[in-house]
């Protein structure tokens, strides 16, 4: 008799279900280890799949990683749009935006939340996706306050997202205590107002 272990029988799933399992396995892998340390073979194993099957849905590791980021960004944007109220003041609309952000970050698995808010070394494709997303959010707040009129406004808005990233990461490392969440939001609002000088609208 052969002493070889029996081959695993792969469960037949719909393409949508298989893709979702691959995505979830990738999210766990990239949250637990640096990008460079994660392989497609590892993700395939965790997803009870094959390297070829992973590549059927995502041609490269960079594409898969970037999909995880942009999917999270898209969900956050959906929540922001649903909660936004154009009748409110600029400050209140930014506060709503921050509530959506901190709500979502508090719901994500902690390791993935840390990667989402403050990147580790990652592929150029993901870096560009982050830059595009920040530019999108800068444009949103610029619209709230009546536009960017000078370099101070531009520096204030870009610097705001750096402040938010750093302080949110510290909050995550502290275990994201619920009683600190609104203090974080207040600090971010204060930082933006101080940088801008006033809210204008």
PDB file of C-alpha atoms in Angstrom:
ATOM      1  CA  UNK A   1       0.000   0.000   0.000  1.00  0.00           C
ATOM      2  CA  UNK A   2       1.141   3.522  -0.716  1.00  0.00           C
ATOM      3  CA  UNK A   3       2.019   5.735   2.221  1.00  0.00           C
ATOM      4  CA  UNK A   4       1.302   8.897   0.210  1.00  0.00           C
ATOM      5  CA  UNK A   5      -1.432  11.118   1.688  1.00  0.00           C
ATOM      6  CA  UNK A   6      -4.671  11.169  -0.288  1.00  0.00           C
ATOM      7  CA  UNK A   7      -5.021  14.060  -2.723  1.00  0.00           C
ATOM      8  CA  UNK A   8      -7.353  16.827  -1.644  1.00  0.00           C
ATOM      9  CA  UNK A   9     -10.649  16.922  -3.485  1.00  0.00           C
ATOM     10  CA  UNK A  10     -11.459  20.511  -4.422  1.00  0.00           C
ATOM     11  CA  UNK A  11     -15.059  21.525  -3.811  1.00  0.00           C
ATOM     12  CA  UNK A  12     -16.808  22.664  -6.967  1.00  0.00           C
ATOM     13  CA  UNK A  13     -17.987  26.255  -6.533  1.00  0.00           C
ATOM     14  CA  UNK A  14     -19.484  28.930  -8.721  1.00  0.00           C
ATOM     15  CA  UNK A  15     -16.917  31.365 -10.190  1.00  0.00           C
ATOM     16  CA  UNK A  16     -18.275  34.109  -7.926  1.00  0.00           C
ATOM     17  CA  UNK A  17     -17.927  31.996  -4.788  1.00  0.00           C
ATOM     18  CA  UNK A  18     -14.436  30.809  -5.748  1.00  0.00           C
ATOM     19  CA  UNK A  19     -13.315  34.378  -6.446  1.00  0.00           C
ATOM     20  CA  UNK A  20     -14.684  35.544  -3.073  1.00  0.00           C
ATOM     21  CA  UNK A  21     -12.770  32.787  -1.266  1.00  0.00           C
ATOM     22  CA  UNK A  22      -9.552  33.766  -3.063  1.00  0.00           C
ATOM     23  CA  UNK A  23     -10.086  37.426  -2.138  1.00  0.00           C
ATOM     24  CA  UNK A  24     -10.683  36.608   1.524  1.00  0.00           C
ATOM     25  CA  UNK A  25      -7.619  34.360   1.648  1.00  0.00           C
ATOM     26  CA  UNK A  26      -5.529  37.105   0.058  1.00  0.00           C
ATOM     27  CA  UNK A  27      -6.784  39.684   2.527  1.00  0.00           C
ATOM     28  CA  UNK A  28      -5.770  37.471   5.460  1.00  0.00           C
ATOM     29  CA  UNK A  29      -2.371  36.795   3.902  1.00  0.00           C
ATOM     30  CA  UNK A  30      -1.540  40.421   3.091  1.00  0.00           C
ATOM     31  CA  UNK A  31      -2.731  41.580   6.503  1.00  0.00           C
ATOM     32  CA  UNK A  32      -0.544  39.058   8.299  1.00  0.00           C
ATOM     33  CA  UNK A  33       2.701  39.566   6.355  1.00  0.00           C
ATOM     34  CA  UNK A  34       4.435  42.186   4.188  1.00  0.00           C
ATOM     35  CA  UNK A  35       3.507  42.218   0.518  1.00  0.00           C
ATOM     36  CA  UNK A  36       6.884  40.828  -0.557  1.00  0.00           C
ATOM     37  CA  UNK A  37       6.551  37.862   1.798  1.00  0.00           C
ATOM     38  CA  UNK A  38       3.204  36.684   0.415  1.00  0.00           C
ATOM     39  CA  UNK A  39       3.077  34.405  -2.616  1.00  0.00           C
ATOM     40  CA  UNK A  40       0.267  33.453  -4.959  1.00  0.00           C
ATOM     41  CA  UNK A  41       0.992  29.822  -4.063  1.00  0.00           C
ATOM     42  CA  UNK A  42       0.340  30.610  -0.386  1.00  0.00           C
ATOM     43  CA  UNK A  43      -2.930  32.364  -1.230  1.00  0.00           C
ATOM     44  CA  UNK A  44      -3.976  29.468  -3.456  1.00  0.00           C
ATOM     45  CA  UNK A  45      -3.306  26.992  -0.659  1.00  0.00           C
ATOM     46  CA  UNK A  46      -5.291  29.038   1.863  1.00  0.00           C
ATOM     47  CA  UNK A  47      -8.157  29.294  -0.622  1.00  0.00           C
ATOM     48  CA  UNK A  48      -8.104  25.538  -1.328  1.00  0.00           C
ATOM     49  CA  UNK A  49      -7.378  26.462  -4.909  1.00  0.00           C
ATOM     50  CA  UNK A  50      -4.516  26.333  -7.403  1.00  0.00           C
ATOM     51  CA  UNK A  51      -2.088  28.948  -8.625  1.00  0.00           C
ATOM     52  CA  UNK A  52      -3.594  28.653 -12.100  1.00  0.00           C
ATOM     53  CA  UNK A  53      -7.080  29.247 -10.736  1.00  0.00           C
ATOM     54  CA  UNK A  54      -5.972  32.343  -8.800  1.00  0.00           C
ATOM     55  CA  UNK A  55      -4.396  33.670 -11.991  1.00  0.00           C
ATOM     56  CA  UNK A  56      -7.665  33.058 -13.805  1.00  0.00           C
ATOM     57  CA  UNK A  57      -9.180  35.869 -11.722  1.00  0.00           C
ATOM     58  CA  UNK A  58      -6.110  38.038 -11.056  1.00  0.00           C
ATOM     59  CA  UNK A  59      -3.233  38.083 -13.511  1.00  0.00           C
ATOM     60  CA  UNK A  60      -0.615  39.225 -10.964  1.00  0.00           C
ATOM     61  CA  UNK A  61      -0.100  39.457  -7.222  1.00  0.00           C
ATOM     62  CA  UNK A  62      -0.051  43.244  -7.548  1.00  0.00           C
ATOM     63  CA  UNK A  63      -3.436  43.205  -9.255  1.00  0.00           C
ATOM     64  CA  UNK A  64      -4.921  41.041  -6.505  1.00  0.00           C
ATOM     65  CA  UNK A  65      -3.494  43.208  -3.720  1.00  0.00           C
ATOM     66  CA  UNK A  66      -4.685  46.406  -5.414  1.00  0.00           C
ATOM     67  CA  UNK A  67      -8.146  44.929  -5.851  1.00  0.00           C
ATOM     68  CA  UNK A  68      -8.371  44.435  -2.086  1.00  0.00           C
ATOM     69  CA  UNK A  69      -7.524  48.102  -1.548  1.00  0.00           C
ATOM     70  CA  UNK A  70      -9.842  49.508  -4.197  1.00  0.00           C
ATOM     71  CA  UNK A  71     -12.689  47.275  -3.057  1.00  0.00           C
ATOM     72  CA  UNK A  72     -12.336  48.657   0.474  1.00  0.00           C
ATOM     73  CA  UNK A  73     -12.116  52.205  -0.901  1.00  0.00           C
ATOM     74  CA  UNK A  74     -15.252  51.683  -2.983  1.00  0.00           C
ATOM     75  CA  UNK A  75     -17.228  50.482   0.030  1.00  0.00           C
ATOM     76  CA  UNK A  76     -16.093  53.498   2.061  1.00  0.00           C
ATOM     77  CA  UNK A  77     -17.097  55.828  -0.784  1.00  0.00           C
ATOM     78  CA  UNK A  78     -20.511  54.170  -1.000  1.00  0.00           C
ATOM     79  CA  UNK A  79     -21.057  54.780   2.710  1.00  0.00           C
ATOM     80  CA  UNK A  80     -19.917  58.398   2.458  1.00  0.00           C
ATOM     81  CA  UNK A  81     -22.314  59.140  -0.396  1.00  0.00           C
ATOM     82  CA  UNK A  82     -25.202  57.522   1.477  1.00  0.00           C
ATOM     83  CA  UNK A  83     -24.521  59.557   4.651  1.00  0.00           C
ATOM     84  CA  UNK A  84     -23.629  62.920   3.075  1.00  0.00           C
ATOM     85  CA  UNK A  85     -26.062  65.815   3.486  1.00  0.00           C
ATOM     86  CA  UNK A  86     -25.421  68.780   1.164  1.00  0.00           C
ATOM     87  CA  UNK A  87     -27.618  70.969   3.363  1.00  0.00           C
ATOM     88  CA  UNK A  88     -25.124  70.767   6.224  1.00  0.00           C
ATOM     89  CA  UNK A  89     -22.125  73.020   6.824  1.00  0.00           C
ATOM     90  CA  UNK A  90     -18.707  72.151   5.420  1.00  0.00           C
ATOM     91  CA  UNK A  91     -17.479  71.168   8.894  1.00  0.00           C
ATOM     92  CA  UNK A  92     -20.462  68.871   9.460  1.00  0.00           C
ATOM     93  CA  UNK A  93     -20.014  67.210   6.066  1.00  0.00           C
ATOM     94  CA  UNK A  94     -16.364  66.497   6.846  1.00  0.00           C
ATOM     95  CA  UNK A  95     -17.433  65.162  10.260  1.00  0.00           C
ATOM     96  CA  UNK A  96     -19.878  62.793   8.523  1.00  0.00           C
ATOM     97  CA  UNK A  97     -17.082  61.702   6.201  1.00  0.00           C
ATOM     98  CA  UNK A  98     -14.877  60.942   9.210  1.00  0.00           C
ATOM     99  CA  UNK A  99     -17.669  59.064  10.954  1.00  0.00           C
ATOM    100  CA  UNK A 100     -18.012  56.803   7.904  1.00  0.00           C
ATOM    101  CA  UNK A 101     -14.243  56.320   7.812  1.00  0.00           C
ATOM    102  CA  UNK A 102     -13.855  55.442  11.487  1.00  0.00           C
ATOM    103  CA  UNK A 103     -16.965  53.247  11.433  1.00  0.00           C
ATOM    104  CA  UNK A 104     -15.560  51.201   8.598  1.00  0.00           C
ATOM    105  CA  UNK A 105     -12.048  51.032  10.032  1.00  0.00           C
ATOM    106  CA  UNK A 106     -13.539  49.786  13.306  1.00  0.00           C
ATOM    107  CA  UNK A 107     -15.362  46.994  11.442  1.00  0.00           C
ATOM    108  CA  UNK A 108     -12.467  45.729   9.301  1.00  0.00           C
ATOM    109  CA  UNK A 109     -10.259  42.926  10.615  1.00  0.00           C
ATOM    110  CA  UNK A 110      -7.659  44.778  12.670  1.00  0.00           C
ATOM    111  CA  UNK A 111      -4.631  43.719  10.618  1.00  0.00           C
ATOM    112  CA  UNK A 112      -6.243  44.651   7.316  1.00  0.00           C
ATOM    113  CA  UNK A 113      -7.467  47.949   8.815  1.00  0.00           C
ATOM    114  CA  UNK A 114      -3.846  48.825   9.629  1.00  0.00           C
ATOM    115  CA  UNK A 115      -2.757  48.086   6.046  1.00  0.00           C
ATOM    116  CA  UNK A 116      -5.679  50.079   4.642  1.00  0.00           C
ATOM    117  CA  UNK A 117      -5.080  53.255   6.646  1.00  0.00           C
ATOM    118  CA  UNK A 118      -1.271  53.298   6.584  1.00  0.00           C
ATOM    119  CA  UNK A 119       0.527  51.362   3.829  1.00  0.00           C
ATOM    120  CA  UNK A 120       3.575  49.218   4.187  1.00  0.00           C
ATOM    121  CA  UNK A 121       5.838  48.739   1.140  1.00  0.00           C
ATOM    122  CA  UNK A 122       3.521  47.759  -1.689  1.00  0.00           C
ATOM    123  CA  UNK A 123       3.443  47.574  -5.508  1.00  0.00           C
ATOM    124  CA  UNK A 124       3.330  50.672  -7.690  1.00  0.00           C
ATOM    125  CA  UNK A 125      -0.182  49.764  -8.841  1.00  0.00           C
ATOM    126  CA  UNK A 126      -1.455  50.004  -5.260  1.00  0.00           C
ATOM    127  CA  UNK A 127       0.509  53.188  -4.568  1.00  0.00           C
ATOM    128  CA  UNK A 128      -1.150  54.808  -7.568  1.00  0.00           C
ATOM    129  CA  UNK A 129      -4.577  53.624  -6.410  1.00  0.00           C
ATOM    130  CA  UNK A 130      -3.970  55.250  -3.021  1.00  0.00           C
ATOM    131  CA  UNK A 131      -2.824  58.493  -4.669  1.00  0.00           C
ATOM    132  CA  UNK A 132      -5.906  58.545  -6.899  1.00  0.00           C
ATOM    133  CA  UNK A 133      -8.171  57.914  -3.905  1.00  0.00           C
ATOM    134  CA  UNK A 134      -6.580  60.701  -1.880  1.00  0.00           C
ATOM    135  CA  UNK A 135      -6.927  63.090  -4.823  1.00  0.00           C
ATOM    136  CA  UNK A 136     -10.594  62.099  -5.040  1.00  0.00           C
ATOM    137  CA  UNK A 137     -11.125  62.832  -1.345  1.00  0.00           C
ATOM    138  CA  UNK A 138      -9.224  66.120  -1.557  1.00  0.00           C
ATOM    139  CA  UNK A 139     -11.590  67.153  -4.362  1.00  0.00           C
ATOM    140  CA  UNK A 140     -14.600  66.196  -2.222  1.00  0.00           C
ATOM    141  CA  UNK A 141     -13.528  68.352   0.723  1.00  0.00           C
ATOM    142  CA  UNK A 142     -12.503  71.164  -1.641  1.00  0.00           C
ATOM    143  CA  UNK A 143     -16.062  71.125  -2.942  1.00  0.00           C
ATOM    144  CA  UNK A 144     -17.405  71.227   0.620  1.00  0.00           C
ATOM    145  CA  UNK A 145     -15.376  74.353   1.463  1.00  0.00           C
ATOM    146  CA  UNK A 146     -15.969  76.178  -1.801  1.00  0.00           C
ATOM    147  CA  UNK A 147     -12.829  75.289  -3.709  1.00  0.00           C
ATOM    148  CA  UNK A 148      -9.050  75.516  -3.424  1.00  0.00           C
ATOM    149  CA  UNK A 149      -8.022  79.157  -3.712  1.00  0.00           C
ATOM    150  CA  UNK A 150      -4.319  79.080  -2.892  1.00  0.00           C
ATOM    151  CA  UNK A 151      -1.415  76.836  -1.993  1.00  0.00           C
ATOM    152  CA  UNK A 152      -2.329  76.945   1.697  1.00  0.00           C
ATOM    153  CA  UNK A 153      -5.645  75.288   0.902  1.00  0.00           C
ATOM    154  CA  UNK A 154      -3.938  72.625  -1.188  1.00  0.00           C
ATOM    155  CA  UNK A 155      -1.315  71.952   1.484  1.00  0.00           C
ATOM    156  CA  UNK A 156      -3.983  71.868   4.207  1.00  0.00           C
ATOM    157  CA  UNK A 157      -6.107  69.274   2.428  1.00  0.00           C
ATOM    158  CA  UNK A 158      -3.223  66.984   1.493  1.00  0.00           C
ATOM    159  CA  UNK A 159      -1.680  67.321   4.944  1.00  0.00           C
ATOM    160  CA  UNK A 160      -5.017  66.505   6.542  1.00  0.00           C
ATOM    161  CA  UNK A 161      -5.005  63.010   5.067  1.00  0.00           C
ATOM    162  CA  UNK A 162      -1.476  62.396   6.302  1.00  0.00           C
ATOM    163  CA  UNK A 163      -2.560  63.455   9.790  1.00  0.00           C
ATOM    164  CA  UNK A 164      -5.650  61.253   9.600  1.00  0.00           C
ATOM    165  CA  UNK A 165      -3.653  58.219   8.461  1.00  0.00           C
ATOM    166  CA  UNK A 166      -1.086  58.537  11.251  1.00  0.00           C
ATOM    167  CA  UNK A 167      -3.562  59.194  14.063  1.00  0.00           C
ATOM    168  CA  UNK A 168      -5.917  56.440  12.905  1.00  0.00           C
ATOM    169  CA  UNK A 169      -3.055  53.942  12.845  1.00  0.00           C
ATOM    170  CA  UNK A 170      -2.179  54.913  16.434  1.00  0.00           C
ATOM    171  CA  UNK A 171      -5.827  54.393  17.400  1.00  0.00           C
ATOM    172  CA  UNK A 172      -5.787  50.961  15.781  1.00  0.00           C
ATOM    173  CA  UNK A 173      -2.583  50.019  17.596  1.00  0.00           C
ATOM    174  CA  UNK A 174      -4.284  51.010  20.856  1.00  0.00           C
ATOM    175  CA  UNK A 175      -7.040  48.501  20.097  1.00  0.00           C
ATOM    176  CA  UNK A 176      -9.429  51.101  18.560  1.00  0.00           C
ATOM    177  CA  UNK A 177     -11.103  52.044  21.872  1.00  0.00           C
ATOM    178  CA  UNK A 178     -14.633  53.267  21.256  1.00  0.00           C
ATOM    179  CA  UNK A 179     -14.328  56.175  23.690  1.00  0.00           C
ATOM    180  CA  UNK A 180     -11.381  57.569  21.687  1.00  0.00           C
ATOM    181  CA  UNK A 181     -13.135  57.488  18.321  1.00  0.00           C
ATOM    182  CA  UNK A 182     -14.908  60.820  18.623  1.00  0.00           C
ATOM    183  CA  UNK A 183     -11.792  62.379  20.125  1.00  0.00           C
ATOM    184  CA  UNK A 184      -9.913  61.257  17.014  1.00  0.00           C
ATOM    185  CA  UNK A 185     -12.578  62.833  14.811  1.00  0.00           C
ATOM    186  CA  UNK A 186     -12.470  66.086  16.797  1.00  0.00           C
ATOM    187  CA  UNK A 187      -8.679  66.196  16.527  1.00  0.00           C
ATOM    188  CA  UNK A 188      -8.841  65.656  12.758  1.00  0.00           C
ATOM    189  CA  UNK A 189     -11.475  68.382  12.350  1.00  0.00           C
ATOM    190  CA  UNK A 190      -9.383  70.745  14.449  1.00  0.00           C
ATOM    191  CA  UNK A 191      -6.262  69.977  12.434  1.00  0.00           C
ATOM    192  CA  UNK A 192      -8.049  70.703   9.157  1.00  0.00           C
ATOM    193  CA  UNK A 193      -9.665  73.891  10.406  1.00  0.00           C
ATOM    194  CA  UNK A 194      -6.361  75.131  11.784  1.00  0.00           C
ATOM    195  CA  UNK A 195      -4.584  74.391   8.528  1.00  0.00           C
ATOM    196  CA  UNK A 196      -7.265  76.073   6.403  1.00  0.00           C
ATOM    197  CA  UNK A 197      -7.801  79.033   8.718  1.00  0.00           C
ATOM    198  CA  UNK A 198     -11.603  78.769   8.417  1.00  0.00           C
ATOM    199  CA  UNK A 199     -14.277  76.537   6.855  1.00  0.00           C
ATOM    200  CA  UNK A 200     -15.606  79.253   4.469  1.00  0.00           C
ATOM    201  CA  UNK A 201     -18.853  77.362   3.755  1.00  0.00           C
TER     202      UNK A 201
END
